[in-house]
Short mmCIF file of C-alpha atoms and ligand atoms in Angstrom, two decimals:
data_model
loop_
_atom_site.label_atom_id
_atom_site.label_comp_id
_atom_site.label_asym_id
_atom_site.label_seq_id
_atom_site.Cartn_x
_atom_site.Cartn_y
_atom_site.Cartn_z
CA MET A 15 5.07 -3.37 -27.59
CA GLY A 16 8.08 -4.05 -25.14
CA VAL A 17 6.96 -5.75 -21.69
CA PRO A 18 8.37 -4.85 -18.68
CA GLN A 19 11.59 -7.06 -17.07
CA GLN A 20 8.81 -8.68 -14.07
CA ARG A 21 10.17 -10.70 -11.15
CA ALA A 22 8.93 -13.73 -10.91
CA THR A 23 6.16 -13.60 -8.79
CA GLU A 24 4.32 -10.88 -9.99
CA TRP A 25 3.34 -13.35 -12.97
CA LEU A 26 -0.72 -13.81 -12.74
CA LYS A 27 -1.99 -17.37 -13.41
CA ILE A 28 -6.08 -17.33 -15.54
CA GLY A 29 -7.50 -17.54 -12.59
CA GLU A 30 -6.08 -14.86 -10.00
CA LEU A 31 -6.01 -12.34 -13.32
CA ALA A 32 -10.04 -13.65 -13.11
CA ARG A 33 -10.32 -12.80 -10.12
CA ARG A 34 -9.07 -9.63 -9.85
CA THR A 35 -10.38 -8.33 -12.24
CA GLY A 36 -13.91 -9.47 -11.96
CA THR A 37 -14.23 -12.08 -14.73
CA THR A 38 -13.77 -15.04 -15.21
CA THR A 39 -11.29 -17.51 -17.06
CA ASP A 40 -13.20 -17.82 -20.13
CA VAL A 41 -13.67 -14.08 -21.16
CA LEU A 42 -9.93 -14.13 -20.83
CA ARG A 43 -9.24 -16.38 -23.21
CA ALA A 44 -12.04 -15.22 -25.87
CA TRP A 45 -10.75 -12.17 -25.67
CA GLU A 46 -6.98 -13.39 -26.55
CA ARG A 47 -7.91 -15.24 -29.68
CA ARG A 48 -10.67 -13.20 -30.53
CA TYR A 49 -8.48 -9.36 -30.50
CA GLY A 50 -5.29 -10.53 -28.99
CA LEU A 51 -5.47 -8.37 -26.40
CA LEU A 52 -3.56 -10.22 -23.51
CA ARG A 53 -0.16 -11.75 -24.31
CA PRO A 54 0.00 -14.04 -21.51
CA ARG A 55 3.25 -15.77 -21.54
CA ARG A 56 3.72 -19.78 -20.84
CA THR A 57 5.66 -21.48 -17.53
CA ALA A 58 7.08 -25.15 -18.89
CA GLY A 59 4.16 -27.79 -18.41
CA ASN A 60 1.94 -24.76 -21.02
CA GLN A 61 -0.29 -22.82 -18.66
CA ARG A 62 -0.86 -18.95 -19.46
CA LEU A 63 1.66 -15.91 -17.28
CA TYR A 64 -0.16 -12.69 -17.36
CA SER A 65 1.74 -9.43 -16.86
CA THR A 66 0.71 -6.48 -14.52
CA VAL A 67 0.39 -5.02 -18.24
CA ASP A 68 -1.88 -7.70 -19.22
CA GLU A 69 -4.11 -6.93 -15.97
CA HIS A 70 -4.38 -3.55 -16.32
CA ARG A 71 -5.61 -4.49 -20.12
CA VAL A 72 -8.07 -5.97 -18.88
CA ARG A 73 -8.94 -3.31 -16.60
CA VAL A 74 -9.06 -1.17 -19.49
CA MET A 75 -10.99 -3.50 -21.66
CA LEU A 76 -13.64 -2.91 -18.95
CA ARG A 77 -14.19 0.18 -18.78
CA HIS A 78 -14.68 0.87 -22.61
CA LEU A 79 -17.22 -1.94 -22.40
CA GLU A 80 -18.93 -0.08 -19.27
CA ALA A 81 -19.01 2.99 -21.14
CA GLY A 82 -21.63 0.88 -23.37
CA ARG A 83 -18.50 0.61 -26.83
CA SER A 84 -18.96 -3.34 -28.14
CA ALA A 85 -16.49 -5.67 -27.43
CA ALA A 86 -14.49 -5.38 -30.93
CA GLN A 87 -14.14 -1.71 -30.38
CA ALA A 88 -12.70 -1.55 -26.78
CA ALA A 89 -10.70 -4.47 -27.88
CA GLU A 90 -9.27 -1.99 -30.28
CA LEU A 91 -9.02 0.99 -28.20
CA THR A 92 -7.60 -0.85 -25.14
CA SER A 93 -5.43 -2.66 -27.95
CA SER A 94 -3.95 0.63 -29.30
CA LEU A 95 -2.68 1.69 -26.22
CA ARG A 96 0.80 2.40 -25.95
CA LEU A 97 0.08 0.37 -22.01
CA GLY A 98 3.81 0.88 -19.49
CA VAL A 99 3.26 -0.22 -16.25
CA PRO A 100 6.69 -0.26 -14.72
CA PRO A 101 7.85 -3.59 -12.44
CA GLY A 102 6.84 -3.29 -8.92
CA GLU A 103 4.48 -0.63 -9.34
CA HIS A 104 0.48 -0.94 -8.34
CA PRO A 105 -1.99 0.11 -10.49
CA ALA A 106 -4.19 2.89 -9.19
CA VAL A 107 -7.61 1.69 -7.89
CA PRO A 108 -9.81 4.10 -10.38
CA ALA A 109 -11.35 7.30 -8.79
CA ALA A 110 -14.57 6.27 -9.70
CA GLU A 111 -13.80 2.43 -6.97
CA VAL A 112 -12.55 4.89 -4.57
CA GLU A 113 -15.45 7.06 -4.00
CA ARG A 114 -18.14 3.49 -3.87
CA ALA A 115 -15.29 2.51 -1.25
CA HIS A 116 -15.41 5.37 1.01
CA HIS A 117 -18.72 5.91 0.98
CA GLY A 118 -19.14 1.75 1.89
CA LEU A 119 -16.46 2.07 4.30
CA GLN A 120 -18.34 5.32 5.71
CA THR A 121 -21.59 3.95 5.72
CA THR A 122 -20.48 0.45 6.74
CA LEU A 123 -17.94 1.81 10.22
CA ASP A 124 -19.96 5.20 11.51
CA ALA A 125 -22.48 2.25 11.73
CA PHE A 126 -19.66 -0.02 13.75
CA GLU A 127 -20.52 -2.64 11.25
CA GLU A 128 -16.91 -4.79 10.83
CA THR A 129 -18.54 -7.50 8.87
CA ALA A 130 -20.27 -5.14 6.23
CA ALA A 131 -16.79 -2.81 6.48
CA GLN A 132 -14.76 -5.84 5.77
CA ARG A 133 -17.13 -6.96 2.43
CA VAL A 134 -16.57 -3.84 1.52
CA LEU A 135 -12.60 -4.26 1.20
CA GLU A 136 -12.37 -7.98 0.47
CA SER A 137 -14.00 -7.40 -3.44
CA LEU A 138 -11.97 -3.96 -3.10
CA LEU A 139 -9.11 -6.92 -2.35
CA ALA A 140 -9.89 -8.90 -5.07
CA ALA A 141 -9.69 -6.43 -7.44
CA HIS A 142 -6.66 -5.08 -6.55
CA GLN A 143 -3.52 -5.42 -5.09
CA PRO A 144 -3.58 -4.84 -1.16
CA LEU A 145 -0.46 -2.01 -1.17
CA ALA A 146 -3.24 0.06 -4.02
CA VAL A 147 -5.75 -0.49 -1.46
CA LEU A 148 -3.61 0.76 1.21
CA ARG A 149 -2.28 3.70 -0.74
CA ASP A 150 -5.85 5.00 -2.89
CA VAL A 151 -8.25 3.80 -0.32
CA VAL A 152 -7.44 3.04 3.06
CA LEU A 153 -4.86 6.33 4.11
CA PRO A 154 -6.77 8.75 2.09
CA TYR A 155 -10.24 7.56 3.95
CA LEU A 156 -7.94 7.62 7.48
CA ARG A 157 -6.80 10.96 7.45
CA GLU A 158 -11.20 12.46 5.90
CA VAL A 159 -11.79 10.49 8.96
CA GLY A 160 -9.47 12.00 10.35
CA ASP A 161 -11.35 15.34 9.60
CA ARG A 162 -14.53 14.59 10.40
CA TRP A 163 -13.39 14.02 13.44
CA ALA A 164 -12.04 17.58 14.41
CA SER A 165 -15.34 18.65 12.37
CA GLY A 166 -17.04 17.07 14.91
CA HIS A 167 -18.88 14.84 12.42
CA VAL A 168 -17.78 11.67 13.87
CA SER A 169 -16.91 10.46 17.60
CA VAL A 170 -14.09 9.28 19.35
CA ALA A 171 -15.35 5.77 19.32
CA GLN A 172 -16.52 6.28 15.00
CA GLU A 173 -12.67 7.44 14.58
CA HIS A 174 -11.42 4.58 17.33
CA PHE A 175 -13.28 2.07 15.68
CA ALA A 176 -12.44 2.74 12.06
CA THR A 177 -9.01 2.63 13.13
CA ALA A 178 -9.09 -0.67 14.96
CA PHE A 179 -10.59 -2.23 11.58
CA PHE A 180 -7.60 -0.81 9.74
CA GLU A 181 -5.07 -1.97 12.01
CA SER A 182 -6.48 -5.29 12.47
CA ARG A 183 -6.61 -6.13 8.44
CA PHE A 184 -3.45 -4.76 7.46
CA SER A 185 -1.31 -6.19 10.21
CA ALA A 186 -2.13 -9.58 9.02
CA LEU A 187 0.02 -8.42 6.07
CA SER A 188 2.76 -8.13 8.31
CA ARG A 189 3.23 -11.20 9.04
CA GLY A 190 6.74 -13.21 8.86
CA TRP A 191 7.74 -9.74 7.63
CA ASP A 192 11.16 -10.83 9.42
CA ARG A 193 11.60 -13.87 7.40
CA GLY A 194 13.58 -13.33 3.69
CA THR A 195 18.11 -12.56 3.79
CA GLY A 196 17.37 -8.73 1.94
CA PRO A 197 18.46 -5.77 3.88
CA ARG A 198 17.18 -4.95 6.89
CA ALA A 199 14.92 -2.17 8.47
CA LEU A 200 13.85 -1.07 11.37
CA LEU A 201 11.32 0.37 12.26
CA ALA A 202 9.60 2.78 14.93
CA CYS A 203 7.77 6.13 16.11
CA PRO A 204 9.45 7.64 18.95
CA GLY A 205 8.38 7.78 22.45
CA GLY A 206 4.92 9.35 22.49
CA GLU A 207 3.98 8.74 19.38
CA ARG A 208 0.51 6.58 18.46
CA HIS A 209 0.52 7.13 15.01
CA THR A 210 2.23 4.02 14.13
CA PHE A 211 -0.53 3.61 10.68
CA GLY A 212 1.50 5.24 8.17
CA LEU A 213 4.91 2.69 9.28
CA LEU A 214 2.85 -0.26 9.36
CA ALA A 215 1.93 0.45 5.92
CA PHE A 216 5.65 1.59 4.80
CA GLY A 217 7.02 -1.89 6.68
CA ILE A 218 4.65 -3.99 4.52
CA ALA A 219 5.61 -2.08 1.70
CA LEU A 220 9.06 -2.62 2.19
CA HIS A 221 9.25 -6.60 2.52
CA ALA A 222 6.94 -6.59 -0.39
CA ARG A 223 9.88 -5.73 -1.83
CA GLY A 224 12.27 -8.05 0.04
CA TRP A 225 13.56 -6.18 3.48
CA ARG A 226 13.71 -7.54 6.51
CA ILE A 227 11.38 -5.85 9.25
CA VAL A 228 11.59 -5.27 12.20
CA TRP A 229 9.14 -3.63 13.67
CA LEU A 230 9.45 -1.79 16.88
CA GLY A 231 6.27 0.53 16.99
CA ALA A 232 4.57 2.83 18.36
CA ASP A 233 5.96 5.04 21.72
CA THR A 234 9.78 3.85 21.35
CA PRO A 235 12.18 6.53 23.43
CA VAL A 236 14.66 6.64 20.79
CA SER A 237 17.24 6.09 22.81
CA MET A 238 16.12 2.44 22.96
CA VAL A 239 15.71 2.56 19.46
CA GLU A 240 18.75 2.55 19.81
CA GLY A 241 20.11 0.22 22.17
CA ALA A 242 18.02 -2.38 19.37
CA ALA A 243 19.69 -0.82 16.06
CA GLY A 244 23.25 -1.84 17.66
CA ARG A 245 22.03 -5.69 18.03
CA LEU A 246 20.75 -5.30 15.28
CA THR A 247 22.60 -3.78 13.05
CA PRO A 248 20.11 -2.40 10.37
CA ASP A 249 20.53 -1.15 7.16
CA LEU A 250 18.28 1.02 7.46
CA VAL A 251 16.28 3.02 10.51
CA VAL A 252 13.31 4.80 9.98
CA LEU A 253 11.02 6.76 12.89
CA ALA A 254 8.26 7.98 12.30
CA ALA A 255 5.40 10.44 13.45
CA ALA A 256 2.05 13.08 13.41
CA ASP A 257 3.62 15.32 15.57
CA PRO A 258 6.57 17.46 15.28
CA ASP A 259 7.49 17.51 18.92
CA ARG A 260 8.34 13.55 18.96
CA LEU A 261 11.10 14.50 16.80
CA ARG A 262 13.80 16.44 18.40
CA ALA A 263 17.31 16.55 17.56
CA ASP A 264 18.65 15.38 20.88
CA ASP A 265 21.72 13.14 21.63
CA ALA A 266 20.03 10.23 21.09
CA LEU A 267 18.53 11.01 17.47
CA ARG A 268 21.27 12.69 16.96
CA ARG A 269 23.69 9.22 17.62
CA LEU A 270 20.92 7.23 16.02
CA ALA A 271 20.79 8.84 12.67
CA GLY A 272 25.15 9.16 12.67
CA ARG A 273 26.11 5.52 13.42
CA TRP A 274 22.67 3.68 11.59
CA PRO A 275 21.07 4.97 7.78
CA CYS A 276 18.46 6.40 9.10
CA ALA A 277 14.95 8.39 7.29
CA ILE A 278 12.21 10.32 9.47
CA ALA A 279 8.75 10.27 7.52
CA GLY A 280 5.04 11.53 8.91
CA ALA A 281 3.52 15.12 9.27
CA GLY A 282 5.86 15.41 12.03
CA ALA A 283 8.78 15.09 10.04
CA ASP A 284 10.42 18.22 7.76
CA ASP A 285 13.21 18.78 5.50
CA ASP A 286 15.09 20.83 8.50
CA LEU A 287 15.30 18.12 10.94
CA ALA A 288 16.18 16.09 8.00
CA ARG A 289 18.96 17.81 7.51
CA ASP A 290 20.27 18.48 10.67
CA LEU A 291 20.42 14.93 11.78
CA GLY A 292 21.75 13.68 7.96
CA ALA A 293 18.91 11.75 7.96
CA ARG A 294 17.12 10.71 4.84
CA ARG A 295 13.36 12.55 5.31
CA LEU A 296 10.71 9.73 2.90
CA ALA A 297 7.93 12.83 2.21
CA GLU A 298 5.81 10.93 -0.24
CA ASP A 299 2.84 8.19 0.91
CA PRO A 300 4.27 5.09 2.28
CA VAL A 301 3.12 3.05 -0.65
CA THR A 302 5.54 5.22 -2.87
CA ALA A 303 8.40 6.14 -0.11
CA ALA A 304 9.25 2.07 0.29
CA ALA A 305 9.55 2.02 -4.45
CA GLN A 306 12.54 3.90 -3.25
CA PHE A 307 14.31 1.49 -1.22
CA ALA A 308 15.76 -2.17 -3.89
CA ALA A 309 16.37 -5.20 -2.06
C1 B12 B 418 -5.82 7.11 13.64
C2 B12 B 418 -5.84 8.41 13.84
C3 B12 B 418 -5.09 8.37 15.73
C4 B12 B 418 -5.18 6.50 15.78
C5 B12 B 418 -3.96 5.77 15.66
C6 B12 B 418 -4.07 4.59 16.04
C7 B12 B 418 -2.33 3.79 14.72
N1 B12 B 418 -1.99 3.23 14.83
O1 B12 B 418 -1.90 4.64 13.93
C8 B12 B 418 -4.94 6.41 17.98
C9 B12 B 418 -5.92 6.78 18.13
C10 B12 B 418 -4.57 6.41 18.52
C11 B12 B 418 -4.45 8.46 17.33
C12 B12 B 418 -4.58 9.30 18.52
C13 B12 B 418 -4.63 10.45 18.78
N2 B12 B 418 -4.49 11.52 17.74
CO1 B12 B 418 -4.63 10.49 15.73
N3 B12 B 418 -5.61 10.55 14.17
C14 B12 B 418 -5.84 9.12 13.41
C15 B12 B 418 -6.06 9.39 12.16
C16 B12 B 418 -7.43 9.90 11.95
C17 B12 B 418 -5.15 8.94 11.09
C18 B12 B 418 -4.06 8.85 11.19
C19 B12 B 418 -3.12 7.92 10.41
O2 B12 B 418 -3.60 6.94 10.32
N4 B12 B 418 -3.36 8.33 8.98
C20 B12 B 418 -2.76 7.61 7.57
C21 B12 B 418 -1.73 8.02 7.41
C22 B12 B 418 -0.63 7.22 7.34
O3 B12 B 418 -1.45 9.56 6.47
P1 B12 B 418 -0.77 10.80 7.63
O4 B12 B 418 -0.78 10.64 9.23
O5 B12 B 418 -1.93 12.12 6.35
O6 B12 B 418 0.43 10.57 6.56
C23 B12 B 418 0.77 11.32 5.42
C24 B12 B 418 2.47 11.36 5.12
O7 B12 B 418 2.88 12.19 6.19
C25 B12 B 418 2.55 10.51 5.31
N5 B12 B 418 3.73 9.00 6.11
C26 B12 B 418 2.37 8.92 7.36
N6 B12 B 418 3.59 7.94 7.62
C27 B12 B 418 4.05 7.74 7.54
C28 B12 B 418 5.33 6.76 8.10
C29 B12 B 418 6.68 6.58 6.56
C30 B12 B 418 7.50 5.68 6.76
C31 B12 B 418 5.95 7.50 5.64
C32 B12 B 418 7.37 7.15 4.30
C33 B12 B 418 5.10 7.97 4.80
C34 B12 B 418 4.51 8.01 6.43
O8 B12 B 418 1.85 9.40 4.69
C35 B12 B 418 0.55 9.90 4.24
C36 B12 B 418 0.35 9.77 3.03
O9 B12 B 418 -0.50 9.09 2.65
C37 B12 B 418 -5.38 11.34 12.14
C38 B12 B 418 -6.24 12.40 11.25
C39 B12 B 418 -4.80 12.35 9.73
N7 B12 B 418 -5.38 13.44 8.67
O10 B12 B 418 -4.14 11.85 9.38
C40 B12 B 418 -5.86 11.83 13.65
C41 B12 B 418 -4.36 12.81 13.75
C42 B12 B 418 -2.65 12.99 13.04
N8 B12 B 418 -4.65 13.00 14.90
C43 B12 B 418 -4.31 13.91 16.40
C44 B12 B 418 -4.50 13.78 17.60
C45 B12 B 418 -4.57 15.74 17.74
C46 B12 B 418 -4.48 12.93 17.37
C47 B12 B 418 -4.66 12.40 19.54
C48 B12 B 418 -3.27 13.45 20.64
C49 B12 B 418 -6.02 12.75 20.39
C50 B12 B 418 -6.23 13.00 21.12
N9 B12 B 418 -7.08 14.11 21.73
O11 B12 B 418 -5.74 11.83 21.97
C51 B12 B 418 -3.65 11.46 20.32
C52 B12 B 418 -2.31 11.36 20.13
C53 B12 B 418 -1.83 9.68 20.24
C54 B12 B 418 -0.45 9.86 20.15
N10 B12 B 418 0.54 9.84 21.46
O12 B12 B 418 0.57 10.21 19.18
C55 B12 B 418 -4.23 15.17 14.95
C56 B12 B 418 -2.61 15.22 14.56
C57 B12 B 418 -2.83 16.73 15.21
C58 B12 B 418 -0.78 17.34 15.55
N11 B12 B 418 -0.39 17.41 13.85
O13 B12 B 418 -0.47 16.55 16.05
C59 B12 B 418 -4.60 14.65 13.59
C60 B12 B 418 -4.24 15.07 12.54
C61 B12 B 418 -6.21 14.03 13.87
C62 B12 B 418 -7.41 15.92 13.52
N12 B12 B 418 -7.77 15.74 12.39
O14 B12 B 418 -6.68 16.77 14.47
N13 B12 B 418 -5.00 9.35 16.64
#
């Protein structure tokens, strides 16, 4: 099976692969030696380097073992699969793990237990890529919190606690996201709009693909975004809102979209507005949407 082309940064050393998959370096070497399960490249210093496909194979192997198969059977079943993970993709967090994590997050965050919630998140981040955790666990969890809030099962205090928890954890991933030489994106939520989390996730995912990010954040009047764009000459301007009333085709938005490559996103964005403005609508989740932009 051909191994997809990858950027150098996406190759893992054996310790990192063991950490992510919850195995040990001895086990990984044994699976390679006995069953030919993994096909690492070697560095000039003869260190093993594993691909995303190898990582995926280890996870499949572990699932067969969990299902009670012998190591030899599990390796045979895993090797017979043609696993192709395109470069830059973030392998999905398995549904059972998402469910377990949601349960753990709900129990701890509803009880205002930050350290315990942190543990749930850390164990996920140890096993999966941060962007996969954002896409598959955190964003759906936040939507769930909103539904539980709307149906009276979660108080405003619990909802705010959960949001603040994720914001502070994932804002850390945005540090230094203006660095590099890639294209530049200017990100903002228009005036009155405070739902920034989707846009933050998009910025993190876009930076991971080599873009430089300038973050204006919540509640930024479009005329101010326009002013900033005039100074920065961005390659992309993205405005996101949960409320459609905050994304209206007024003069400022028309000027912005007429002058710069512009995209709208979030639950408040729709195709009609995008067409009207000559802007692009990003309809996917933030991590998937970012994957469309090459640096
Ligand atoms: C967290 C939260 C807040 C936080 C926001 C903090 C922050 N920094 O983001 C705070 C506490 C500030 C807040 C305030 C309010 N909120 Co609120 N909030 C939520 C909650 C629980 C989660 C939002 C979230 O981050 N979701 C995760 C995102 C990513 O998922 P999503 O919004 O479904 O977006 C999908 C797509 O649209 C897309 N996407 C979203 N953004 C982007 C950006 C890009 C670039 C891309 C590519 C894609 C993308 O990705 C998602 C799919 O994966 C939602 C519940 C919900 N259902 O989402 C309510 C919700 C959005 N809030 C709501 C409301 C009513 C409010 C308040 C009016 C409450 C009040 N009475 O004060 C205020 C308004 C604040 C304001 N002026 O904007 C309503 C919105 C109803 C509506 N259609 O307008 C919701 C849906 C709750 C509900 N069930 O009623 N909120």
